[in-house]
């Protein structure tokens, strides 16, 4: 008889040791100060051929080989004796080690393999006997890397001299059976990437705020997220590149890390994700053209047409057409744009400012064509009261409308090629500065557009400029 009572627990322990736990689907949601709700579909298998009942018990959870970071109430479960048993957990995961839980969840969200151990001392009833057994079961969690994360539909809302507030949509794909729901508002820090494609954690561009963070299986769109850009001495050059690339209509990659300062400490810094940020749907600079009056004759600081005897006060340059796809007016000041050729070329030009005495210009091989900038006096010939104004307002998109175009002459500075438009550069010092309406945002704008060229004589409006020689 004694052998029988010894054999049953031993057999039960062997059977329990052989049992496996598989996770089919899980949802983590509705966090509180020390717990997060967990609903999971599990499969118990390889439990042997004896029907058994596992009584409810406290199950501790740890990363495989580590210390427990939490526990949950394992429910009463009838285990089939000859096949898999499906069961559903609908309980709270109580977090006892916030750092441990954050590290465990971070491993899952970063796309690495992660195995959690479930352990405890359940009471098991089988073959007419009940016994307390030891259980420690590994459970593999699915990789939950958020793929193809993308920020788009960015629109400026408001700002101050140090902050710019905008709204955006965030999309990504998750193929994981682990889902996250209703975690409420979460804030992530925003970082540029270095030359090797790694996040620059020591440089912070600002924050991305998600109203109600969630990850469902499949394609996800989190609408009405907020992007707050913060200008500091360390972030300003990176903000310049970020805003310039965005305003150019080009994509760029940044990184988000967090959550930062979450309401519940066990959610802090659980993920780092790269995000593709879409540029404005239409670039800020739409086109540029050369005209006889603006580009070849020019006007003085007071608006009068330049005389045939050029002076250093004669303003000449191309007329640049700009567009704005935001719903707020953009004010541009201290504009400095580099116009470059699509490929390295050498050329010679002949400027016919007068019917006689053409001016020849040669340019050595390269891609740099010209630097354009806004200067006081550029409005003078249109409106004398704006003679000292060097800013450009680009109107916002009206409700249910499309972008409005604004054209303005930009002063041409000498390039490495020589004086293409015959104007001596006024200054070699350029302070690129990007401002929204009402001066609500400061930061550099470094914008580059391309001049399309032809390899044959090219006539420019009434006054002519010839390009007889193009060479690669």
CSV table of C-alpha atoms in Angstrom, one decimal:
chain,number,residue,atom,x,y,z
A,1,UNK,CA,0.0,0.0,0.0
A,2,UNK,CA,2.8,2.4,0.9
A,3,UNK,CA,4.4,1.8,-2.5
A,4,UNK,CA,1.1,2.7,-4.2
A,5,UNK,CA,0.9,6.1,-2.4
A,6,UNK,CA,4.5,6.8,-3.3
A,7,UNK,CA,4.0,5.7,-6.9
A,8,UNK,CA,1.0,8.0,-7.6
A,9,UNK,CA,2.8,11.3,-6.8
A,10,UNK,CA,5.9,10.2,-8.6
A,11,UNK,CA,3.8,9.3,-11.7
A,12,UNK,CA,1.9,12.6,-11.4
A,13,UNK,CA,5.2,14.6,-11.2
A,14,UNK,CA,6.6,12.8,-14.2
A,15,UNK,CA,3.4,13.5,-16.1
A,16,UNK,CA,3.4,17.2,-15.1
A,17,UNK,CA,7.1,17.5,-16.0
A,18,UNK,CA,6.3,16.2,-19.5
A,19,UNK,CA,3.4,18.6,-20.0
A,20,UNK,CA,4.0,21.5,-22.4
A,21,UNK,CA,2.4,24.9,-22.6
A,22,UNK,CA,1.9,26.6,-26.0
A,23,UNK,CA,0.7,30.1,-26.5
A,24,UNK,CA,-1.8,30.6,-29.4
A,25,UNK,CA,-2.8,34.2,-28.8
A,26,UNK,CA,-2.5,36.8,-26.0
A,27,UNK,CA,-3.7,40.3,-25.4
A,28,UNK,CA,-2.1,42.6,-22.8
A,29,UNK,CA,-4.4,45.6,-21.9
A,30,UNK,CA,-5.6,48.1,-19.3
A,31,UNK,CA,-2.6,48.6,-17.1
A,32,UNK,CA,-2.9,49.7,-13.5
A,33,UNK,CA,-0.2,50.8,-11.1
A,34,UNK,CA,1.0,47.2,-10.4
A,35,UNK,CA,-0.8,45.0,-12.9
A,36,UNK,CA,-1.8,44.5,-16.5
A,37,UNK,CA,-4.7,42.5,-17.7
A,38,UNK,CA,-3.8,39.3,-19.7
A,39,UNK,CA,-6.1,37.3,-21.8
A,40,UNK,CA,-4.4,34.3,-23.4
A,41,UNK,CA,-5.4,31.2,-25.3
A,42,UNK,CA,-3.1,28.3,-24.2
A,43,UNK,CA,-2.7,24.7,-25.2
A,44,UNK,CA,-1.5,22.1,-22.6
A,45,UNK,CA,-0.2,18.9,-24.3
A,46,UNK,CA,1.7,15.7,-23.5
A,47,UNK,CA,0.1,15.3,-20.1
A,48,UNK,CA,-0.1,11.5,-20.4
A,49,UNK,CA,-3.0,9.2,-20.7
A,50,UNK,CA,-4.6,9.9,-17.3
A,51,UNK,CA,-7.4,12.5,-16.8
A,52,UNK,CA,-6.3,15.0,-14.2
A,53,UNK,CA,-7.4,18.2,-12.7
A,54,UNK,CA,-5.0,21.1,-11.9
A,55,UNK,CA,-6.5,23.2,-9.2
A,56,UNK,CA,-6.1,27.0,-9.3
A,57,UNK,CA,-2.8,28.2,-8.0
A,58,UNK,CA,-0.5,31.2,-8.0
A,59,UNK,CA,1.8,31.0,-11.0
A,60,UNK,CA,5.0,33.1,-11.0
A,61,UNK,CA,6.4,34.4,-14.3
A,62,UNK,CA,10.0,35.0,-15.1
A,63,UNK,CA,12.2,35.3,-18.2
A,64,UNK,CA,13.8,31.9,-18.7
A,65,UNK,CA,16.5,31.4,-16.1
A,66,UNK,CA,15.8,34.7,-14.3
A,67,UNK,CA,14.0,35.9,-11.3
A,68,UNK,CA,10.2,36.3,-11.2
A,69,UNK,CA,8.9,39.6,-12.3
A,70,UNK,CA,5.2,38.9,-11.7
A,71,UNK,CA,2.4,36.4,-11.0
A,72,UNK,CA,-1.1,35.5,-12.1
A,73,UNK,CA,-3.9,33.2,-10.9
A,74,UNK,CA,-3.8,30.0,-12.9
A,75,UNK,CA,-7.4,28.8,-13.1
A,76,UNK,CA,-8.8,25.3,-12.4
A,77,UNK,CA,-8.2,23.2,-15.5
A,78,UNK,CA,-9.3,19.8,-16.5
A,79,UNK,CA,-6.5,18.2,-18.4
A,80,UNK,CA,-7.3,15.6,-21.1
A,81,UNK,CA,-5.7,12.3,-20.7
A,82,UNK,CA,-5.1,11.5,-24.4
A,83,UNK,CA,-4.7,14.8,-26.2
A,84,UNK,CA,-4.2,18.5,-26.1
A,85,UNK,CA,-6.2,20.7,-23.7
A,86,UNK,CA,-7.3,24.2,-24.8
A,87,UNK,CA,-7.7,26.7,-22.0
A,88,UNK,CA,-8.1,30.5,-21.7
A,89,UNK,CA,-6.5,32.8,-19.2
A,90,UNK,CA,-8.5,35.9,-18.3
A,91,UNK,CA,-6.7,37.4,-15.4
A,92,UNK,CA,-4.4,40.1,-14.2
A,93,UNK,CA,-0.6,39.8,-14.5
A,94,UNK,CA,0.6,41.3,-11.2
A,95,UNK,CA,4.0,43.0,-11.6
A,96,UNK,CA,6.3,42.5,-8.7
A,97,UNK,CA,9.5,43.7,-10.4
A,98,UNK,CA,8.9,46.7,-12.7
A,99,UNK,CA,12.4,46.6,-14.2
A,100,UNK,CA,12.2,42.9,-14.8
A,101,UNK,CA,8.9,43.1,-16.6
A,102,UNK,CA,10.0,46.1,-18.7
A,103,UNK,CA,13.1,44.1,-19.8
A,104,UNK,CA,11.0,41.0,-20.6
A,105,UNK,CA,8.5,42.9,-22.6
A,106,UNK,CA,11.3,44.9,-24.3
A,107,UNK,CA,12.9,41.7,-25.5
A,108,UNK,CA,9.6,40.7,-27.2
A,109,UNK,CA,9.0,44.1,-28.8
A,110,UNK,CA,12.6,44.3,-30.1
A,111,UNK,CA,12.1,41.2,-32.2
A,112,UNK,CA,14.2,38.8,-30.2
A,113,UNK,CA,13.2,35.3,-29.2
A,114,UNK,CA,11.8,35.3,-25.6
A,115,UNK,CA,10.9,32.4,-23.4
A,116,UNK,CA,9.0,32.9,-20.1
A,117,UNK,CA,8.9,30.4,-17.3
A,118,UNK,CA,5.7,29.7,-15.5
A,119,UNK,CA,6.2,28.0,-12.1
A,120,UNK,CA,4.3,27.2,-9.0
A,121,UNK,CA,3.1,24.4,-6.7
A,122,UNK,CA,-0.3,23.4,-8.0
A,123,UNK,CA,-2.6,20.8,-6.4
A,124,UNK,CA,-3.3,18.0,-8.9
A,125,UNK,CA,-6.1,15.4,-8.6
A,126,UNK,CA,-5.7,12.2,-10.6
A,127,UNK,CA,-6.6,8.5,-10.2
A,128,UNK,CA,-8.6,9.3,-7.1
A,129,UNK,CA,-5.7,11.0,-5.3
A,130,UNK,CA,-4.7,14.6,-4.8
A,131,UNK,CA,-1.2,15.8,-4.4
A,132,UNK,CA,0.9,19.0,-4.5
A,133,UNK,CA,3.4,19.0,-7.3
A,134,UNK,CA,6.1,21.2,-8.5
A,135,UNK,CA,5.7,22.9,-11.9
A,136,UNK,CA,8.1,24.9,-14.0
A,137,UNK,CA,7.1,25.2,-17.7
A,138,UNK,CA,8.7,27.2,-20.4
A,139,UNK,CA,6.4,29.2,-22.7
A,140,UNK,CA,7.8,30.7,-25.9
A,141,UNK,CA,6.4,34.2,-26.7
A,142,UNK,CA,6.0,35.3,-30.3
A,143,UNK,CA,8.2,38.0,-31.7
A,144,UNK,CA,6.3,41.2,-31.7
A,145,UNK,CA,8.5,43.5,-33.8
A,146,UNK,CA,6.5,46.5,-35.2
A,147,UNK,CA,7.4,46.5,-38.9
A,148,UNK,CA,7.2,49.2,-41.5
A,149,UNK,CA,6.4,51.9,-39.0
A,150,UNK,CA,5.6,55.1,-40.8
A,151,UNK,CA,4.6,58.6,-39.8
A,152,UNK,CA,2.5,60.5,-42.4
A,153,UNK,CA,-0.1,63.3,-42.8
A,154,UNK,CA,2.0,65.6,-40.6
A,155,UNK,CA,0.3,69.0,-40.1
A,156,UNK,CA,1.5,71.9,-37.9
A,157,UNK,CA,-0.9,72.9,-35.2
A,158,UNK,CA,0.8,75.6,-33.1
A,159,UNK,CA,4.1,76.4,-31.4
A,160,UNK,CA,6.3,78.8,-29.5
A,161,UNK,CA,9.9,80.0,-29.9
A,162,UNK,CA,11.2,76.7,-28.5
A,163,UNK,CA,8.5,74.1,-29.4
A,164,UNK,CA,6.6,73.2,-32.5
A,165,UNK,CA,3.4,71.1,-32.1
A,166,UNK,CA,2.1,69.0,-35.0
A,167,UNK,CA,-0.3,66.1,-35.6
A,168,UNK,CA,0.4,63.0,-37.6
A,169,UNK,CA,-0.8,59.5,-38.3
A,170,UNK,CA,1.3,56.4,-37.4
A,171,UNK,CA,1.1,53.1,-39.1
A,172,UNK,CA,2.9,49.8,-38.8
A,173,UNK,CA,2.4,46.0,-39.3
A,174,UNK,CA,2.5,43.3,-36.7
A,175,UNK,CA,2.4,39.6,-37.5
A,176,UNK,CA,2.5,38.5,-33.9
A,177,UNK,CA,-0.1,36.7,-32.0
A,178,UNK,CA,0.7,38.8,-29.0
A,179,UNK,CA,-1.4,42.0,-29.0
A,180,UNK,CA,-1.5,45.1,-26.9
A,181,UNK,CA,-4.6,47.2,-26.3
A,182,UNK,CA,-5.9,50.2,-24.3
A,183,UNK,CA,-2.6,51.2,-22.7
A,184,UNK,CA,-3.7,54.9,-22.8
A,185,UNK,CA,-1.5,57.8,-23.8
A,186,UNK,CA,2.2,57.0,-24.1
A,187,UNK,CA,5.1,59.3,-24.9
A,188,UNK,CA,8.2,58.3,-26.8
A,189,UNK,CA,11.3,60.3,-27.3
A,190,UNK,CA,12.3,61.2,-30.9
A,191,UNK,CA,15.9,60.7,-32.0
A,192,UNK,CA,17.9,61.2,-35.3
A,193,UNK,CA,19.9,58.4,-36.8
A,194,UNK,CA,23.7,58.5,-37.1
A,195,UNK,CA,25.7,57.7,-40.3
A,196,UNK,CA,25.6,54.0,-39.5
A,197,UNK,CA,21.9,53.9,-39.2
A,198,UNK,CA,21.8,53.6,-35.4
A,199,UNK,CA,19.6,55.9,-33.1
A,200,UNK,CA,21.5,58.8,-31.6
A,201,UNK,CA,20.2,58.4,-28.1
A,202,UNK,CA,22.1,61.4,-26.8
A,203,UNK,CA,20.3,63.8,-29.2
A,204,UNK,CA,16.6,64.3,-28.7
A,205,UNK,CA,14.5,66.0,-31.4
A,206,UNK,CA,11.3,66.0,-29.2
A,207,UNK,CA,8.5,63.6,-28.4
A,208,UNK,CA,5.9,61.5,-30.1
A,209,UNK,CA,2.7,61.1,-28.1
A,210,UNK,CA,0.2,58.3,-28.9
A,211,UNK,CA,-3.3,58.9,-27.6
A,212,UNK,CA,-4.1,55.3,-26.9
A,213,UNK,CA,-1.3,52.9,-27.6
A,214,UNK,CA,-2.3,49.5,-29.1
A,215,UNK,CA,-0.8,46.8,-31.3
A,216,UNK,CA,-3.2,44.5,-33.1
A,217,UNK,CA,-2.2,41.6,-35.4
A,218,UNK,CA,-2.1,42.9,-39.0
A,219,UNK,CA,-1.9,46.5,-40.3
A,220,UNK,CA,-2.3,49.2,-37.6
A,221,UNK,CA,-3.1,52.9,-37.9
A,222,UNK,CA,-2.8,55.1,-34.8
A,223,UNK,CA,-4.5,58.4,-35.8
A,224,UNK,CA,-4.1,61.8,-34.4
A,225,UNK,CA,-0.7,61.2,-32.7
A,226,UNK,CA,1.2,64.3,-31.7
A,227,UNK,CA,4.8,65.2,-32.6
A,228,UNK,CA,6.4,67.9,-30.4
A,229,UNK,CA,9.7,69.2,-31.7
A,230,UNK,CA,11.9,70.9,-29.0
A,231,UNK,CA,14.7,73.3,-30.0
A,232,UNK,CA,17.8,73.2,-27.8
A,233,UNK,CA,21.4,74.1,-28.4
A,234,UNK,CA,22.2,70.5,-29.0
A,235,UNK,CA,19.1,69.6,-31.1
A,236,UNK,CA,19.0,72.7,-33.4
A,237,UNK,CA,21.3,71.4,-36.1
A,238,UNK,CA,19.5,68.1,-36.2
A,239,UNK,CA,16.1,69.8,-36.3
A,240,UNK,CA,17.4,71.8,-39.2
A,241,UNK,CA,18.1,68.7,-41.2
A,242,UNK,CA,14.8,67.1,-40.0
A,243,UNK,CA,12.6,70.0,-41.0
A,244,UNK,CA,14.5,70.7,-44.2
A,245,UNK,CA,14.2,67.1,-45.4
A,246,UNK,CA,10.5,67.0,-44.4
A,247,UNK,CA,9.8,70.4,-46.1
A,248,UNK,CA,11.5,69.1,-49.2
A,249,UNK,CA,9.0,66.3,-49.6
A,250,UNK,CA,11.6,63.6,-48.9
A,251,UNK,CA,11.4,60.6,-46.6
A,252,UNK,CA,13.7,60.2,-43.7
A,253,UNK,CA,14.3,57.7,-40.9
A,254,UNK,CA,14.2,58.6,-37.2
A,255,UNK,CA,13.9,56.5,-34.0
A,256,UNK,CA,11.5,56.5,-31.1
A,257,UNK,CA,12.4,55.2,-27.7
A,258,UNK,CA,10.1,54.7,-24.7
A,259,UNK,CA,7.7,55.1,-23.3
A,260,UNK,CA,9.2,57.9,-21.3
A,261,UNK,CA,7.8,58.8,-17.9
A,262,UNK,CA,4.8,56.5,-18.3
A,263,UNK,CA,2.0,56.5,-15.7
A,264,UNK,CA,3.1,53.0,-14.7
A,265,UNK,CA,6.8,52.4,-14.2
A,266,UNK,CA,6.8,48.8,-15.6
A,267,UNK,CA,6.1,50.2,-19.1
A,268,UNK,CA,9.1,52.5,-19.1
A,269,UNK,CA,11.6,52.1,-22.0
A,270,UNK,CA,10.2,48.9,-23.3
A,271,UNK,CA,11.0,49.5,-27.0
A,272,UNK,CA,13.1,51.3,-29.6
A,273,UNK,CA,11.6,51.5,-33.1
A,274,UNK,CA,12.7,53.1,-36.3
A,275,UNK,CA,10.1,55.2,-38.1
A,276,UNK,CA,10.0,56.4,-41.7
A,277,UNK,CA,8.8,60.0,-41.7
A,278,UNK,CA,7.1,61.0,-44.9
A,279,UNK,CA,7.8,64.5,-46.3
A,280,UNK,CA,5.2,66.9,-47.2
A,281,UNK,CA,3.1,65.6,-50.1
A,282,UNK,CA,4.5,68.4,-52.3
A,283,UNK,CA,7.9,69.9,-51.8
A,284,UNK,CA,8.2,73.5,-50.6
A,285,UNK,CA,9.9,74.6,-53.8
A,286,UNK,CA,7.8,73.8,-56.9
A,287,UNK,CA,9.8,75.3,-59.7
A,288,UNK,CA,12.2,78.2,-60.7
A,289,UNK,CA,12.5,80.1,-63.9
A,290,UNK,CA,14.7,82.8,-65.3
A,291,UNK,CA,13.2,86.1,-66.6
A,292,UNK,CA,14.7,89.0,-68.5
A,293,UNK,CA,13.7,91.6,-65.9
A,294,UNK,CA,14.3,89.7,-62.7
A,295,UNK,CA,17.3,87.6,-63.7
A,296,UNK,CA,19.2,89.5,-66.3
A,297,UNK,CA,18.4,93.2,-65.8
A,298,UNK,CA,17.4,93.2,-62.2
A,299,UNK,CA,16.3,96.1,-59.9
A,300,UNK,CA,17.8,98.3,-57.3
A,301,UNK,CA,17.2,98.2,-53.5
A,302,UNK,CA,14.6,100.8,-54.1
A,303,UNK,CA,12.8,99.1,-56.9
A,304,UNK,CA,14.0,100.9,-60.0
A,305,UNK,CA,15.3,98.8,-62.9
A,306,UNK,CA,19.1,98.5,-62.9
A,307,UNK,CA,21.0,100.7,-65.3
A,308,UNK,CA,23.2,99.3,-67.9
A,309,UNK,CA,26.2,100.1,-65.7
A,310,UNK,CA,25.8,97.5,-63.0
A,311,UNK,CA,26.3,98.3,-59.4
A,312,UNK,CA,26.7,96.2,-56.3
A,313,UNK,CA,23.2,97.2,-55.3
A,314,UNK,CA,21.6,95.6,-58.3
A,315,UNK,CA,19.4,92.6,-57.3
A,316,UNK,CA,19.1,89.7,-59.8
A,317,UNK,CA,18.1,86.1,-59.6
A,318,UNK,CA,15.6,83.5,-60.6
A,319,UNK,CA,11.9,83.6,-59.7
A,320,UNK,CA,11.2,80.7,-57.4
A,321,UNK,CA,7.7,79.3,-57.0
A,322,UNK,CA,6.9,77.8,-53.6
A,323,UNK,CA,3.9,75.9,-52.3
A,324,UNK,CA,2.5,74.9,-48.9
A,325,UNK,CA,0.5,71.8,-48.3
A,326,UNK,CA,-0.1,72.6,-44.6
A,327,UNK,CA,-3.2,74.2,-43.2
A,328,UNK,CA,-1.1,77.0,-41.7
A,329,UNK,CA,0.8,79.8,-43.4
A,330,UNK,CA,4.5,79.4,-43.4
A,331,UNK,CA,6.8,82.4,-43.0
A,332,UNK,CA,10.3,82.0,-44.5
A,333,UNK,CA,13.0,84.4,-43.5
A,334,UNK,CA,16.8,84.4,-44.2
A,335,UNK,CA,16.2,81.9,-47.0
A,336,UNK,CA,19.3,80.2,-48.4
A,337,UNK,CA,18.9,77.6,-51.2
A,338,UNK,CA,21.6,75.8,-53.1
A,339,UNK,CA,20.7,75.1,-56.8
A,340,UNK,CA,22.7,72.2,-58.2
A,341,UNK,CA,22.9,70.3,-61.4
A,342,UNK,CA,21.8,66.7,-61.5
A,343,UNK,CA,25.3,65.6,-62.6
A,344,UNK,CA,28.8,67.0,-62.8
A,345,UNK,CA,29.1,69.2,-65.9
A,346,UNK,CA,31.4,71.9,-67.3
A,347,UNK,CA,29.9,74.7,-69.4
A,348,UNK,CA,30.4,78.0,-71.0
A,349,UNK,CA,27.7,80.7,-71.1
A,350,UNK,CA,27.3,83.9,-73.0
A,351,UNK,CA,25.1,86.6,-71.4
A,352,UNK,CA,23.6,89.1,-73.8
A,353,UNK,CA,22.7,92.0,-71.5
A,354,UNK,CA,23.3,94.4,-74.3
A,355,UNK,CA,22.9,94.0,-78.1
A,356,UNK,CA,26.6,94.3,-78.2
A,357,UNK,CA,29.5,93.3,-76.0
A,358,UNK,CA,28.2,89.9,-74.9
A,359,UNK,CA,29.6,88.6,-71.6
A,360,UNK,CA,31.3,85.2,-71.5
A,361,UNK,CA,31.3,83.0,-68.4
A,362,UNK,CA,33.1,79.6,-68.0
A,363,UNK,CA,32.4,77.0,-65.3
A,364,UNK,CA,34.7,74.2,-64.5
A,365,UNK,CA,33.2,70.7,-64.1
A,366,UNK,CA,31.0,70.3,-61.1
A,367,UNK,CA,27.4,70.1,-59.9
A,368,UNK,CA,27.2,73.4,-58.0
A,369,UNK,CA,25.3,76.1,-59.9
A,370,UNK,CA,24.2,78.8,-57.6
A,371,UNK,CA,23.2,79.9,-54.1
A,372,UNK,CA,20.0,81.8,-53.8
A,373,UNK,CA,18.9,83.8,-50.8
A,374,UNK,CA,16.3,86.3,-49.6
A,375,UNK,CA,17.6,89.9,-49.1
A,376,UNK,CA,16.1,93.3,-48.2
A,377,UNK,CA,14.9,95.0,-51.4
A,378,UNK,CA,13.6,92.0,-53.2
A,379,UNK,CA,10.0,93.3,-52.8
A,380,UNK,CA,10.9,96.9,-53.6
A,381,UNK,CA,9.8,97.0,-57.3
A,382,UNK,CA,6.4,95.6,-56.4
A,383,UNK,CA,5.7,97.5,-53.2
A,384,UNK,CA,8.0,100.3,-52.0
A,385,UNK,CA,6.7,99.9,-48.4
A,386,UNK,CA,8.3,96.5,-48.3
A,387,UNK,CA,11.8,97.6,-49.4
A,388,UNK,CA,13.3,96.4,-46.1
A,389,UNK,CA,11.3,93.1,-46.0
A,390,UNK,CA,13.2,89.9,-46.8
A,391,UNK,CA,10.6,87.4,-45.8
A,392,UNK,CA,8.2,85.3,-47.8
A,393,UNK,CA,4.7,84.2,-46.7
A,394,UNK,CA,3.5,80.9,-48.2
A,395,UNK,CA,-0.3,80.7,-47.6
A,396,UNK,CA,-1.7,77.6,-46.0
A,397,UNK,CA,-4.1,75.2,-47.7
A,398,UNK,CA,-7.7,76.5,-47.4
A,399,UNK,CA,-10.4,74.0,-46.1
A,400,UNK,CA,-11.1,71.4,-48.8
A,401,UNK,CA,-8.7,73.1,-51.1
A,402,UNK,CA,-5.3,72.6,-52.6
A,403,UNK,CA,-1.9,74.2,-52.0
A,404,UNK,CA,-1.6,77.9,-53.0
A,405,UNK,CA,1.5,78.9,-55.0
A,406,UNK,CA,3.7,81.9,-54.1
A,407,UNK,CA,6.4,83.2,-56.4
A,408,UNK,CA,9.3,85.4,-55.4
A,409,UNK,CA,12.6,86.5,-56.8
A,410,UNK,CA,15.5,85.2,-54.8
A,411,UNK,CA,18.9,87.0,-54.9
A,412,UNK,CA,21.6,85.1,-56.8
A,413,UNK,CA,25.0,84.8,-55.1
A,414,UNK,CA,28.1,83.9,-57.0
A,415,UNK,CA,28.8,80.2,-57.3
A,416,UNK,CA,32.1,78.5,-57.9
A,417,UNK,CA,31.3,78.8,-61.7
A,418,UNK,CA,31.5,82.6,-61.9
A,419,UNK,CA,28.9,85.4,-62.3
A,420,UNK,CA,26.2,83.6,-64.3
A,421,UNK,CA,23.7,86.5,-63.8
A,422,UNK,CA,26.4,89.2,-63.6
A,423,UNK,CA,25.8,90.1,-60.0
A,424,UNK,CA,28.5,90.5,-57.4
A,425,UNK,CA,27.8,88.6,-54.2
A,426,UNK,CA,26.8,90.9,-51.4
A,427,UNK,CA,27.9,88.5,-48.6
A,428,UNK,CA,29.4,85.1,-48.0
A,429,UNK,CA,27.7,84.8,-44.6
A,430,UNK,CA,24.4,82.9,-44.6
A,431,UNK,CA,22.3,82.4,-41.6
A,432,UNK,CA,19.7,79.8,-42.7
A,433,UNK,CA,16.7,80.2,-40.5
A,434,UNK,CA,13.3,78.5,-40.8
A,435,UNK,CA,10.2,80.1,-39.2
A,436,UNK,CA,6.5,79.4,-39.1
A,437,UNK,CA,3.9,82.1,-39.1
A,438,UNK,CA,4.2,84.5,-36.1
A,439,UNK,CA,7.8,83.3,-35.6
A,440,UNK,CA,6.7,80.3,-33.7
A,441,UNK,CA,9.5,78.0,-34.7
A,442,UNK,CA,13.2,78.6,-35.2
A,443,UNK,CA,15.7,76.3,-36.8
A,444,UNK,CA,17.7,76.0,-39.9
A,445,UNK,CA,16.2,75.0,-43.3
A,446,UNK,CA,18.7,73.4,-45.6
A,447,UNK,CA,16.9,72.8,-48.8
A,448,UNK,CA,18.3,71.6,-52.1
A,449,UNK,CA,16.6,71.6,-55.4
A,450,UNK,CA,17.8,70.6,-58.9
A,451,UNK,CA,18.2,72.7,-62.0
A,452,UNK,CA,17.4,70.8,-65.2
A,453,UNK,CA,19.8,71.5,-67.9
A,454,UNK,CA,20.1,71.1,-71.7
A,455,UNK,CA,23.3,70.5,-73.7
A,456,UNK,CA,22.5,73.0,-76.5
A,457,UNK,CA,22.1,76.8,-76.8
A,458,UNK,CA,19.4,77.9,-74.5
A,459,UNK,CA,17.4,81.2,-74.8
A,460,UNK,CA,16.2,82.9,-71.6
A,461,UNK,CA,13.3,85.2,-72.1
A,462,UNK,CA,13.9,88.6,-73.8
A,463,UNK,CA,17.5,89.0,-72.8
A,464,UNK,CA,19.5,86.0,-73.8
A,465,UNK,CA,21.9,83.6,-72.2
A,466,UNK,CA,23.6,81.0,-74.5
A,467,UNK,CA,25.1,77.8,-73.3
A,468,UNK,CA,27.1,76.7,-76.4
A,469,UNK,CA,29.3,74.1,-74.6
A,470,UNK,CA,28.2,71.4,-72.2
A,471,UNK,CA,30.5,68.6,-71.3
A,472,UNK,CA,30.6,65.7,-68.9
